[in-house]
mmCIF file of C-alpha atoms and ligand atoms in Angstrom:
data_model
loop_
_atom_site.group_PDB
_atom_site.id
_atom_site.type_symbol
_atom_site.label_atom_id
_atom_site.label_comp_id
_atom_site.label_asym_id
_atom_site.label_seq_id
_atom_site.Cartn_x
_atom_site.Cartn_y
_atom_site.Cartn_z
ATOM 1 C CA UNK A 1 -68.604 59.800 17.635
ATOM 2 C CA UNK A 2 -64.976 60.560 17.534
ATOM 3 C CA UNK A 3 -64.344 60.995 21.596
ATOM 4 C CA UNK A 4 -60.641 60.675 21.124
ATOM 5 C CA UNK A 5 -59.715 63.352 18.798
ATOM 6 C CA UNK A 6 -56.739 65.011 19.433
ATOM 7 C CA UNK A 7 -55.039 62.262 21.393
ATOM 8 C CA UNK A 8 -52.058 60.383 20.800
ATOM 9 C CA UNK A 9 -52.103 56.797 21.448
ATOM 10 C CA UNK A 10 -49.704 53.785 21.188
ATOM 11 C CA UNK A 11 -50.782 49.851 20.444
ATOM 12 C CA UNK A 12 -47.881 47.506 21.430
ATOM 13 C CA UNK A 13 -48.587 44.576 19.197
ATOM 14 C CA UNK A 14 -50.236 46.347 16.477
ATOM 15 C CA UNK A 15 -49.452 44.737 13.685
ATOM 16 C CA UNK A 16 -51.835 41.511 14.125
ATOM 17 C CA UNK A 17 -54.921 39.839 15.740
ATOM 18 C CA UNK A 18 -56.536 42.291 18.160
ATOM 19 C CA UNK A 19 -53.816 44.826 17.861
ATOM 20 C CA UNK A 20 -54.894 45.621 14.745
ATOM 21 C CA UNK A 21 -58.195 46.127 14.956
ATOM 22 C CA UNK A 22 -57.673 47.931 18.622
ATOM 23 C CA UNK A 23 -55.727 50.491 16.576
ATOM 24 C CA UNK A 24 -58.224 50.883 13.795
ATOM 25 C CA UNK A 25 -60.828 51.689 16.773
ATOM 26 C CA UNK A 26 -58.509 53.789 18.346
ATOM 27 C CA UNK A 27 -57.957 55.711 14.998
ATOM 28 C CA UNK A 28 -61.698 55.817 13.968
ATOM 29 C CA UNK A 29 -62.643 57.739 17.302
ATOM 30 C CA UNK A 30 -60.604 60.092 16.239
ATOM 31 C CA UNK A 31 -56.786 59.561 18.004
ATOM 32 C CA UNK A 32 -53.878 59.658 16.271
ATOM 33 C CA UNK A 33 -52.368 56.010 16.853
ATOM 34 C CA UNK A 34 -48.723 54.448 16.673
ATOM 35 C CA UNK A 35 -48.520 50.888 16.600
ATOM 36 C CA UNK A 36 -45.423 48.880 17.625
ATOM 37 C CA UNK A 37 -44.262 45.139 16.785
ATOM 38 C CA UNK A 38 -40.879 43.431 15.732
ATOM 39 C CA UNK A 39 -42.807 42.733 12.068
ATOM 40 C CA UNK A 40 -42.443 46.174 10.077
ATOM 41 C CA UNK A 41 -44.185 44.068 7.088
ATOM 42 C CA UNK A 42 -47.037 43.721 9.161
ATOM 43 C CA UNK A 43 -47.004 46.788 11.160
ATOM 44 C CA UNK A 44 -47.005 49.180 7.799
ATOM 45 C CA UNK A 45 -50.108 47.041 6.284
ATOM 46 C CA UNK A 46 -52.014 48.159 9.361
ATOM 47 C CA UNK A 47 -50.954 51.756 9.389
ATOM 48 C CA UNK A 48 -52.153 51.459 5.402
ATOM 49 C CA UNK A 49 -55.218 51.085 6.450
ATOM 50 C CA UNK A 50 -55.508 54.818 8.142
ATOM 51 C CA UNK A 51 -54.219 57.962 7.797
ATOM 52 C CA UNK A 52 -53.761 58.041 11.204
ATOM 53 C CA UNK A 53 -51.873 55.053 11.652
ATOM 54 C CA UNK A 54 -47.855 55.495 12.346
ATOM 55 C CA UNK A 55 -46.037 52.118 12.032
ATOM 56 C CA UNK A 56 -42.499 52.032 14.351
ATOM 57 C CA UNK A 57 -40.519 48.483 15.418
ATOM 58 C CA UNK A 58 -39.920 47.987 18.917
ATOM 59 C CA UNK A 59 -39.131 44.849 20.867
ATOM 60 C CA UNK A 60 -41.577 45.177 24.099
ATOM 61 C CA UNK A 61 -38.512 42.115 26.189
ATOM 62 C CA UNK A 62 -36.157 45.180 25.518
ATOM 63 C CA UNK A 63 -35.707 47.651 27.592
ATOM 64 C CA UNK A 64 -33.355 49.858 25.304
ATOM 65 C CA UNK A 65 -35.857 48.858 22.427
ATOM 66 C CA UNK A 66 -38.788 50.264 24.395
ATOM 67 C CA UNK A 67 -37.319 53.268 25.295
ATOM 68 C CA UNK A 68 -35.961 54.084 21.943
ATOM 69 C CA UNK A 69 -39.512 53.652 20.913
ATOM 70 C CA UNK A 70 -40.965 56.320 23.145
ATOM 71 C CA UNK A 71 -38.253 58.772 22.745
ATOM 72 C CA UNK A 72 -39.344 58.596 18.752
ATOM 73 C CA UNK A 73 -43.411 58.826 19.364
ATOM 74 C CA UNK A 74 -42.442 61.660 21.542
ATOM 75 C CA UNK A 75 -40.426 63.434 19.029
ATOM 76 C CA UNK A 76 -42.451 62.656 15.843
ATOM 77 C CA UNK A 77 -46.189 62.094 16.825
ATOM 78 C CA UNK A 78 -46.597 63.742 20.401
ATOM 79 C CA UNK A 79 -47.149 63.439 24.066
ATOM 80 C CA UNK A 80 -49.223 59.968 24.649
ATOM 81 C CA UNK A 81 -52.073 60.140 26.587
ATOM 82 C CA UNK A 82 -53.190 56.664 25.318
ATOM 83 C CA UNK A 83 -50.906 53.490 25.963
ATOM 84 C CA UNK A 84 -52.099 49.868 25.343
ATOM 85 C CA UNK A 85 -50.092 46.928 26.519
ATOM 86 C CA UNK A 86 -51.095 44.482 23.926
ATOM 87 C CA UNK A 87 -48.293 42.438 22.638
ATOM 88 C CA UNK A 88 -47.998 39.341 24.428
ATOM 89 C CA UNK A 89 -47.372 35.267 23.279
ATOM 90 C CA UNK A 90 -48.595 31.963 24.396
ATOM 91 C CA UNK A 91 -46.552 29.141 24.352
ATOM 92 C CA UNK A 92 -48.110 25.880 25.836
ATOM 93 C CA UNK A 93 -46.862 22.630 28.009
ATOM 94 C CA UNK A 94 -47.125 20.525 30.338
ATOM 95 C CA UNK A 95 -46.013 21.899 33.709
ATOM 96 C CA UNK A 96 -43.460 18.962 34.196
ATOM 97 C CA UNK A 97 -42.157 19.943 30.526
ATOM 98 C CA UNK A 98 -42.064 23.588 31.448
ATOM 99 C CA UNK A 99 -38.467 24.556 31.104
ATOM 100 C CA UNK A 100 -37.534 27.526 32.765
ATOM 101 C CA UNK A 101 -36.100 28.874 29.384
ATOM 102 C CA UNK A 102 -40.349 28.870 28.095
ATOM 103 C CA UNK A 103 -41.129 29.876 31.973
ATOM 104 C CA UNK A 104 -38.912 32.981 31.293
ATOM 105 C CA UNK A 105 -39.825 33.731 27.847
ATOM 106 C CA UNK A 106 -43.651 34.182 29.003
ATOM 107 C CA UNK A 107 -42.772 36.373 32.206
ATOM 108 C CA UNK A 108 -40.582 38.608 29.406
ATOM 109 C CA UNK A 109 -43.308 39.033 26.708
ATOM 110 C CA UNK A 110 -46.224 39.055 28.839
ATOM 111 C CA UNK A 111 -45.279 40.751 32.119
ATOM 112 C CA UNK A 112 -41.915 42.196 32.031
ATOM 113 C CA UNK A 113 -43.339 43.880 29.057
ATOM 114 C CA UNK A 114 -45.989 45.739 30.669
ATOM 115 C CA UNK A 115 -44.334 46.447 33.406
ATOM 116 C CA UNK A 116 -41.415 48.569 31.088
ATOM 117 C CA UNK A 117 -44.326 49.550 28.933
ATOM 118 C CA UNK A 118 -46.351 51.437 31.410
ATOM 119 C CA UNK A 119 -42.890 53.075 33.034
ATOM 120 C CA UNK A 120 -41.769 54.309 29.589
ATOM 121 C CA UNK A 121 -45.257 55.665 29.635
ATOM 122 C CA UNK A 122 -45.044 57.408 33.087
ATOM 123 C CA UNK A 123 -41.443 58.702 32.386
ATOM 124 C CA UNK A 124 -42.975 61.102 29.657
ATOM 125 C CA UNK A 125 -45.673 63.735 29.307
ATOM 126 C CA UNK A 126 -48.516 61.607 30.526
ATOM 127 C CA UNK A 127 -47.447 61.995 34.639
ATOM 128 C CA UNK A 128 -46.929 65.370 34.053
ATOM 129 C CA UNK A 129 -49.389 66.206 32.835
ATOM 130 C CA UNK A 130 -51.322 63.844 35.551
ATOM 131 C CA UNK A 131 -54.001 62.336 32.537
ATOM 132 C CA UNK A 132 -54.200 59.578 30.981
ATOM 133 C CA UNK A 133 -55.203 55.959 29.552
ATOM 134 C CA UNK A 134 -53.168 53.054 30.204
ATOM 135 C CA UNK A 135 -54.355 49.233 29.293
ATOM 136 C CA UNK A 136 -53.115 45.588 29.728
ATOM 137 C CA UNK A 137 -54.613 43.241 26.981
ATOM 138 C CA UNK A 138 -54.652 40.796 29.688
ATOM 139 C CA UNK A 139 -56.564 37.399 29.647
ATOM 140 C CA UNK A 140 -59.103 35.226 31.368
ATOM 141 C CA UNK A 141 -55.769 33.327 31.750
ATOM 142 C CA UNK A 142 -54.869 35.966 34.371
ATOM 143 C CA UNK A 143 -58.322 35.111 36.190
ATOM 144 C CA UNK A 144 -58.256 31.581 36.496
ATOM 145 C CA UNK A 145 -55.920 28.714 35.289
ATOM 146 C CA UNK A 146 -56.502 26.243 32.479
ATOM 147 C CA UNK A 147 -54.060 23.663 31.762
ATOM 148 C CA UNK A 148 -50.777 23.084 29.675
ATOM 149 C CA UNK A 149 -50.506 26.976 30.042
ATOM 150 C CA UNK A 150 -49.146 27.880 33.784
ATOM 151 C CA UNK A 151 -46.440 29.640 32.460
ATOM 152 C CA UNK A 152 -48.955 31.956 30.640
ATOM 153 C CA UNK A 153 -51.418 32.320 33.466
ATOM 154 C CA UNK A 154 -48.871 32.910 35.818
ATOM 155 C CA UNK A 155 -47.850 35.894 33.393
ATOM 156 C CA UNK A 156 -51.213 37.099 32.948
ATOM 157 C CA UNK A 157 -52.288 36.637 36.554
ATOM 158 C CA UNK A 158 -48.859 39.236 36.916
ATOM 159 C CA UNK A 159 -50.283 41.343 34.772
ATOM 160 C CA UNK A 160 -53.782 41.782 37.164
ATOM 161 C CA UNK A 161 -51.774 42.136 40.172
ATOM 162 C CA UNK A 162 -49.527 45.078 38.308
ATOM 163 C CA UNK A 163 -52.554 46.560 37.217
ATOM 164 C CA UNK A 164 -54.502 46.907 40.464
ATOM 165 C CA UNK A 165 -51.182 48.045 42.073
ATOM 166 C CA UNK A 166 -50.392 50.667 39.839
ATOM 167 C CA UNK A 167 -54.186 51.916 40.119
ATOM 168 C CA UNK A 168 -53.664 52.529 43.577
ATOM 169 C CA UNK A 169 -50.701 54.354 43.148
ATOM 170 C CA UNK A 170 -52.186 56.705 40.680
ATOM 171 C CA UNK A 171 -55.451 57.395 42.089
ATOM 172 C CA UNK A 172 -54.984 60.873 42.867
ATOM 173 C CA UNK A 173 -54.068 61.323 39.531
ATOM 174 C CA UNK A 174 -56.060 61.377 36.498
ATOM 175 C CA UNK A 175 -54.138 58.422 34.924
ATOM 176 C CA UNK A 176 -56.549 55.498 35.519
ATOM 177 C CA UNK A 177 -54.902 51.934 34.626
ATOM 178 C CA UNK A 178 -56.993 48.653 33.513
ATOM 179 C CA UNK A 179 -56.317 45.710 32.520
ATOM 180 C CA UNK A 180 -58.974 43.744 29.341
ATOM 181 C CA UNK A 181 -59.465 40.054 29.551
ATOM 182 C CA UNK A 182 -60.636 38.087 26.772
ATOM 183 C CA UNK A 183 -61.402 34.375 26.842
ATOM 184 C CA UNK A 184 -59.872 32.806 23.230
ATOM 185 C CA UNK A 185 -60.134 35.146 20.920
ATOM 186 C CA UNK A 186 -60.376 34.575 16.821
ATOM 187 C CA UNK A 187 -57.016 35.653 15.935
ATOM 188 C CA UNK A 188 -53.636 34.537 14.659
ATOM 189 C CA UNK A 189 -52.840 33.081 18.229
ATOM 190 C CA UNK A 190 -55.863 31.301 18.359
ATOM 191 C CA UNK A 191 -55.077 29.585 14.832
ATOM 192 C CA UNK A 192 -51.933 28.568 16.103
ATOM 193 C CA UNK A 193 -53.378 26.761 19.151
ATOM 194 C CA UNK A 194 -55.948 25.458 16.847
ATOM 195 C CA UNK A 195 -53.213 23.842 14.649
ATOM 196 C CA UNK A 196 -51.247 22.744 17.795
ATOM 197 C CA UNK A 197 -54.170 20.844 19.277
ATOM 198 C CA UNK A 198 -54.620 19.477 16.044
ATOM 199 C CA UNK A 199 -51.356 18.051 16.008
ATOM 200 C CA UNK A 200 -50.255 17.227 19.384
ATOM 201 C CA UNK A 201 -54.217 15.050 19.324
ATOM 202 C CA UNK A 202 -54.832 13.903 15.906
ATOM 203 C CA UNK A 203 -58.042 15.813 16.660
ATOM 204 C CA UNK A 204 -59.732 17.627 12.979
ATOM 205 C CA UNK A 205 -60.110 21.744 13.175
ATOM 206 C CA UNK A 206 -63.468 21.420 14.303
ATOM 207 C CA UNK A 207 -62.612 19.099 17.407
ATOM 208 C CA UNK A 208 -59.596 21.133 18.272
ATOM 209 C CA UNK A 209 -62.048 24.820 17.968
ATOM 210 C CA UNK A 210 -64.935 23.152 20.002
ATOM 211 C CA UNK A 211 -62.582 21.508 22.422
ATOM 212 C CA UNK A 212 -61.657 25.456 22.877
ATOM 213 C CA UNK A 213 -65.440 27.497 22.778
ATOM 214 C CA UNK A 214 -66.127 24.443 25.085
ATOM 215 C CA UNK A 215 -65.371 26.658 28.320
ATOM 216 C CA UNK A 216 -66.843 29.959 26.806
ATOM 217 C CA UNK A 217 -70.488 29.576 27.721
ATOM 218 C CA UNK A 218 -72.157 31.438 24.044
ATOM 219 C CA UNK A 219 -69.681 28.521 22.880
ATOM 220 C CA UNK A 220 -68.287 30.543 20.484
ATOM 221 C CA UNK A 221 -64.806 33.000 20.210
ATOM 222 C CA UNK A 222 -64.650 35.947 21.351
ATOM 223 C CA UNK A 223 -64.260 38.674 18.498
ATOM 224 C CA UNK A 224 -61.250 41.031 18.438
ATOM 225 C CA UNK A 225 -63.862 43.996 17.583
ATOM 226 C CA UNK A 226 -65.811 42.978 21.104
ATOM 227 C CA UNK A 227 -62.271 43.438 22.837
ATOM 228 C CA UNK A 228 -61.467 46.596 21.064
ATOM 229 C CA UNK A 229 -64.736 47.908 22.110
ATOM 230 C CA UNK A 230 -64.152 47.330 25.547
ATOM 231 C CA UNK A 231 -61.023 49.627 25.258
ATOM 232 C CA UNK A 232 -61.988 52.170 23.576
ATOM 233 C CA UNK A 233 -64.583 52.429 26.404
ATOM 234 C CA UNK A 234 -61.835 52.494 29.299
ATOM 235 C CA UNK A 235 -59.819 55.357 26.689
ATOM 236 C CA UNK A 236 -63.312 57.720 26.867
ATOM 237 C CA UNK A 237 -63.153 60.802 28.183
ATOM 238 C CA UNK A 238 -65.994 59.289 30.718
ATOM 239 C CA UNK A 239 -64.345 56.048 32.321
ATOM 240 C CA UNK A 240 -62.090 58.203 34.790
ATOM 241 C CA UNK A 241 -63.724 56.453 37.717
ATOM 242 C CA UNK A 242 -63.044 52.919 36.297
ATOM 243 C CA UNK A 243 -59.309 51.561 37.415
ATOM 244 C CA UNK A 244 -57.640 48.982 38.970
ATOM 245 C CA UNK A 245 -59.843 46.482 36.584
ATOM 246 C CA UNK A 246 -59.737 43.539 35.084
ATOM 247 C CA UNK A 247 -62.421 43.766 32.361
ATOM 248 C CA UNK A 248 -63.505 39.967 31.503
ATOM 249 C CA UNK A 249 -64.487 39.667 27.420
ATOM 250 C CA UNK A 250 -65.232 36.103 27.414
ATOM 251 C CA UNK A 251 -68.968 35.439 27.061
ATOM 252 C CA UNK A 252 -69.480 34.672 31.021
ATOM 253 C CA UNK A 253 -66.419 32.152 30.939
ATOM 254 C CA UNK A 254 -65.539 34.233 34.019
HETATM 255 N N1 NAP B 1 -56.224 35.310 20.938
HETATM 256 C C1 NAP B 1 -56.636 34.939 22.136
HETATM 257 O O1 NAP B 1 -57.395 33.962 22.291
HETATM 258 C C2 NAP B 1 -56.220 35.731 23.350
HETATM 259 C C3 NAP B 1 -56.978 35.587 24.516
HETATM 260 C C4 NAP B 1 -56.644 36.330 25.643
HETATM 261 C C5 NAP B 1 -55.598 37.215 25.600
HETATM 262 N N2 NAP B 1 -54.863 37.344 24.456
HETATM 263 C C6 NAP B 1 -53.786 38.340 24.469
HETATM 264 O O2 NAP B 1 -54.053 39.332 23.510
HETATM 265 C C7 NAP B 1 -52.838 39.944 23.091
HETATM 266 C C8 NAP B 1 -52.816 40.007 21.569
HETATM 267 O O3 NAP B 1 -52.737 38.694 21.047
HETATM 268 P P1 NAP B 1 -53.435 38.219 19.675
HETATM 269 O O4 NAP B 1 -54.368 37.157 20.012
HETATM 270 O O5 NAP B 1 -53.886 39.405 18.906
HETATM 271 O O6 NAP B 1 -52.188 37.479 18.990
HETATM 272 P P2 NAP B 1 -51.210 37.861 17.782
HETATM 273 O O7 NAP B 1 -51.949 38.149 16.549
HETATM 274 O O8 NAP B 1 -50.183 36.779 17.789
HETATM 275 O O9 NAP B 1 -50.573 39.218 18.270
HETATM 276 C C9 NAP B 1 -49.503 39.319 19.143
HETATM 277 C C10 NAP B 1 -48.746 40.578 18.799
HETATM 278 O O10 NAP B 1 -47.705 40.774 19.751
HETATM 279 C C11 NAP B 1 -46.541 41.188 19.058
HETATM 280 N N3 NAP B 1 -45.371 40.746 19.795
HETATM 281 C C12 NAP B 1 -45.059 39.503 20.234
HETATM 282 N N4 NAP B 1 -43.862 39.505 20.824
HETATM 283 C C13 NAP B 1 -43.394 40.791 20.737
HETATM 284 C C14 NAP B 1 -42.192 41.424 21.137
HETATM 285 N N5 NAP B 1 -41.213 40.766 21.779
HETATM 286 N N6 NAP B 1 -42.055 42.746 20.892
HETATM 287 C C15 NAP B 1 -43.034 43.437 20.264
HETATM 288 N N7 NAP B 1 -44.181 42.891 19.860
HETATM 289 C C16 NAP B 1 -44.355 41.572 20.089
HETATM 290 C C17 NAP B 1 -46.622 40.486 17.701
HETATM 291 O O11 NAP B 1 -45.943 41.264 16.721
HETATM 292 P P3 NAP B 1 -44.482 40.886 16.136
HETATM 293 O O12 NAP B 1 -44.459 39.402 15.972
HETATM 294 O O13 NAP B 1 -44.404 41.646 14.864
HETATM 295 O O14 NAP B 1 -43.505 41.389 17.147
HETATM 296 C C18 NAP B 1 -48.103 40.491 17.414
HETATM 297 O O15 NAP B 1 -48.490 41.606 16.654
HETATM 298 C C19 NAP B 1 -51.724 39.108 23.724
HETATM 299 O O16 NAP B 1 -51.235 39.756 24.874
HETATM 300 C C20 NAP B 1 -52.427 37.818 24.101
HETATM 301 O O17 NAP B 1 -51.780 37.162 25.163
HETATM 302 C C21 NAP B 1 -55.160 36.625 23.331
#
């Protein structure tokens, strides 16, 4: 069923991992779909999957990047009515090793981000209009804490708190605002925690995966198509009375 035909919809992160394939769900149900990232190399093998795939660079720490980025979907694709807050990074250590540089680095990619994200997204068409879609790629991270990652789940946890906020705020409106939440994922950041554990413990890829499906309770990873389903749900033309939530993808983790 293509629910989403005729809408215009932008995937920060879209060049990798569940960007990727949120796009290509996004695109199959019928929306026309940009998708953002520093990597045009990566971005432009995405958009060659689909005709209705637009590949544009943007840095989501930037401000001036951001912006420049929805002045040129607005002038060469259309009026969003979709906007996904995906790109994000996780960089782990111990909290007594957490140097504020790394502290600020996750508040910038993970929550400063969204928060510039969804303005750039209100500053256009989409409040005037009074409709639309907007979505944090969140994480169970911003439900509960695990360890070597406060940094991260303080970011994530951010990124709840914005969400709910902003909900509130919009109500009235027909913009409704979630944020998704999936427990570890199989994507690129997952392989690179996978190779970190195996380094930083000597532990083989096996140990180091099962040491991570350990806390997901079908003890295995989440798949990006099972998070991408979950948005494409909160982008239907039938979710307008879910907002304000945090959408856990994690196999009853949380
Ligand atoms: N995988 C998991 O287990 C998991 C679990 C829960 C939540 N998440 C969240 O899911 C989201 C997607 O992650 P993923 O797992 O799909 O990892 P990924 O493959 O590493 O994707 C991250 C994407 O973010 C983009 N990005 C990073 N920094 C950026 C910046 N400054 N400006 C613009 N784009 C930037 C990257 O593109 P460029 O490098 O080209 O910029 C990349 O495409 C993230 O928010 C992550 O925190 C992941």
């Amino acid at each position: 069923m293509r629910e989403l035909t005729g809408k215009c919809a932008l995937v920060t992160g879209g060049g990798s991992g569940m960007g990727a394939v949120i796009a290509r769900a996004l695109a199959d149900a019928g929306a026309t779909v940009v998708v953002a990232g520093r990597r045009m190399d990566a971005l432009l093998e995405v958009a060659a999957s689909s005709k209705d795939i637009v590949a544009m660079t943007a840095d989501v720490t930037d401000e001036a990047s951001l912006k420049a980025l929805f002045d040129k979907i607005a002038s060469e694709v259309g009026d969003l009515d979709i906007v996904i807050a995906n790109a994000g990074a996780a960089e782990s250590a111990p909290f007594r090793r957490t140097g504020l540089d790394l502290w600020r680095r996750m508040m910038d990619v993970n929550l400063t981000s969204v928060f510039m994200t969804f303005q750039q997204a209100l500053a256009g068409g989409m409040a005037k209009r009074g409709e639309g879609r907007l979505v944090a790629i969140a994480s169970t991270a911003g439900l509960k804490g695990y360890p070597y990652v406060s940094a991260y789940a303080a970011a994530k946890h951010g990124v709840i708190g914005l969400t709910r906020s902003l909900a509130l705020e919009l109500a009235e409106t027909g913009i409704t605002v979630n944020a998704v939440c999936p427990g570890f994922t199989l994507t690129p950041m997952l392989e690179r925690s996978i190779e970190n554990i195996m380094q930083k413990t000597g532990k083989s890829r096996e140990e180091a995966a099962a040491a991570l499906t350990a806390g997901n309770p079908q003890r295995r990873f989440v798949l990006p198509e099972e998070v991408a389903q979950s948005v494409l749900y909160l982008c239907g033309p039938n979710s307008g009375s879910m907002t304000g939530q945090a959408l856990s993808v994690s196999g009853g983790e949380i």
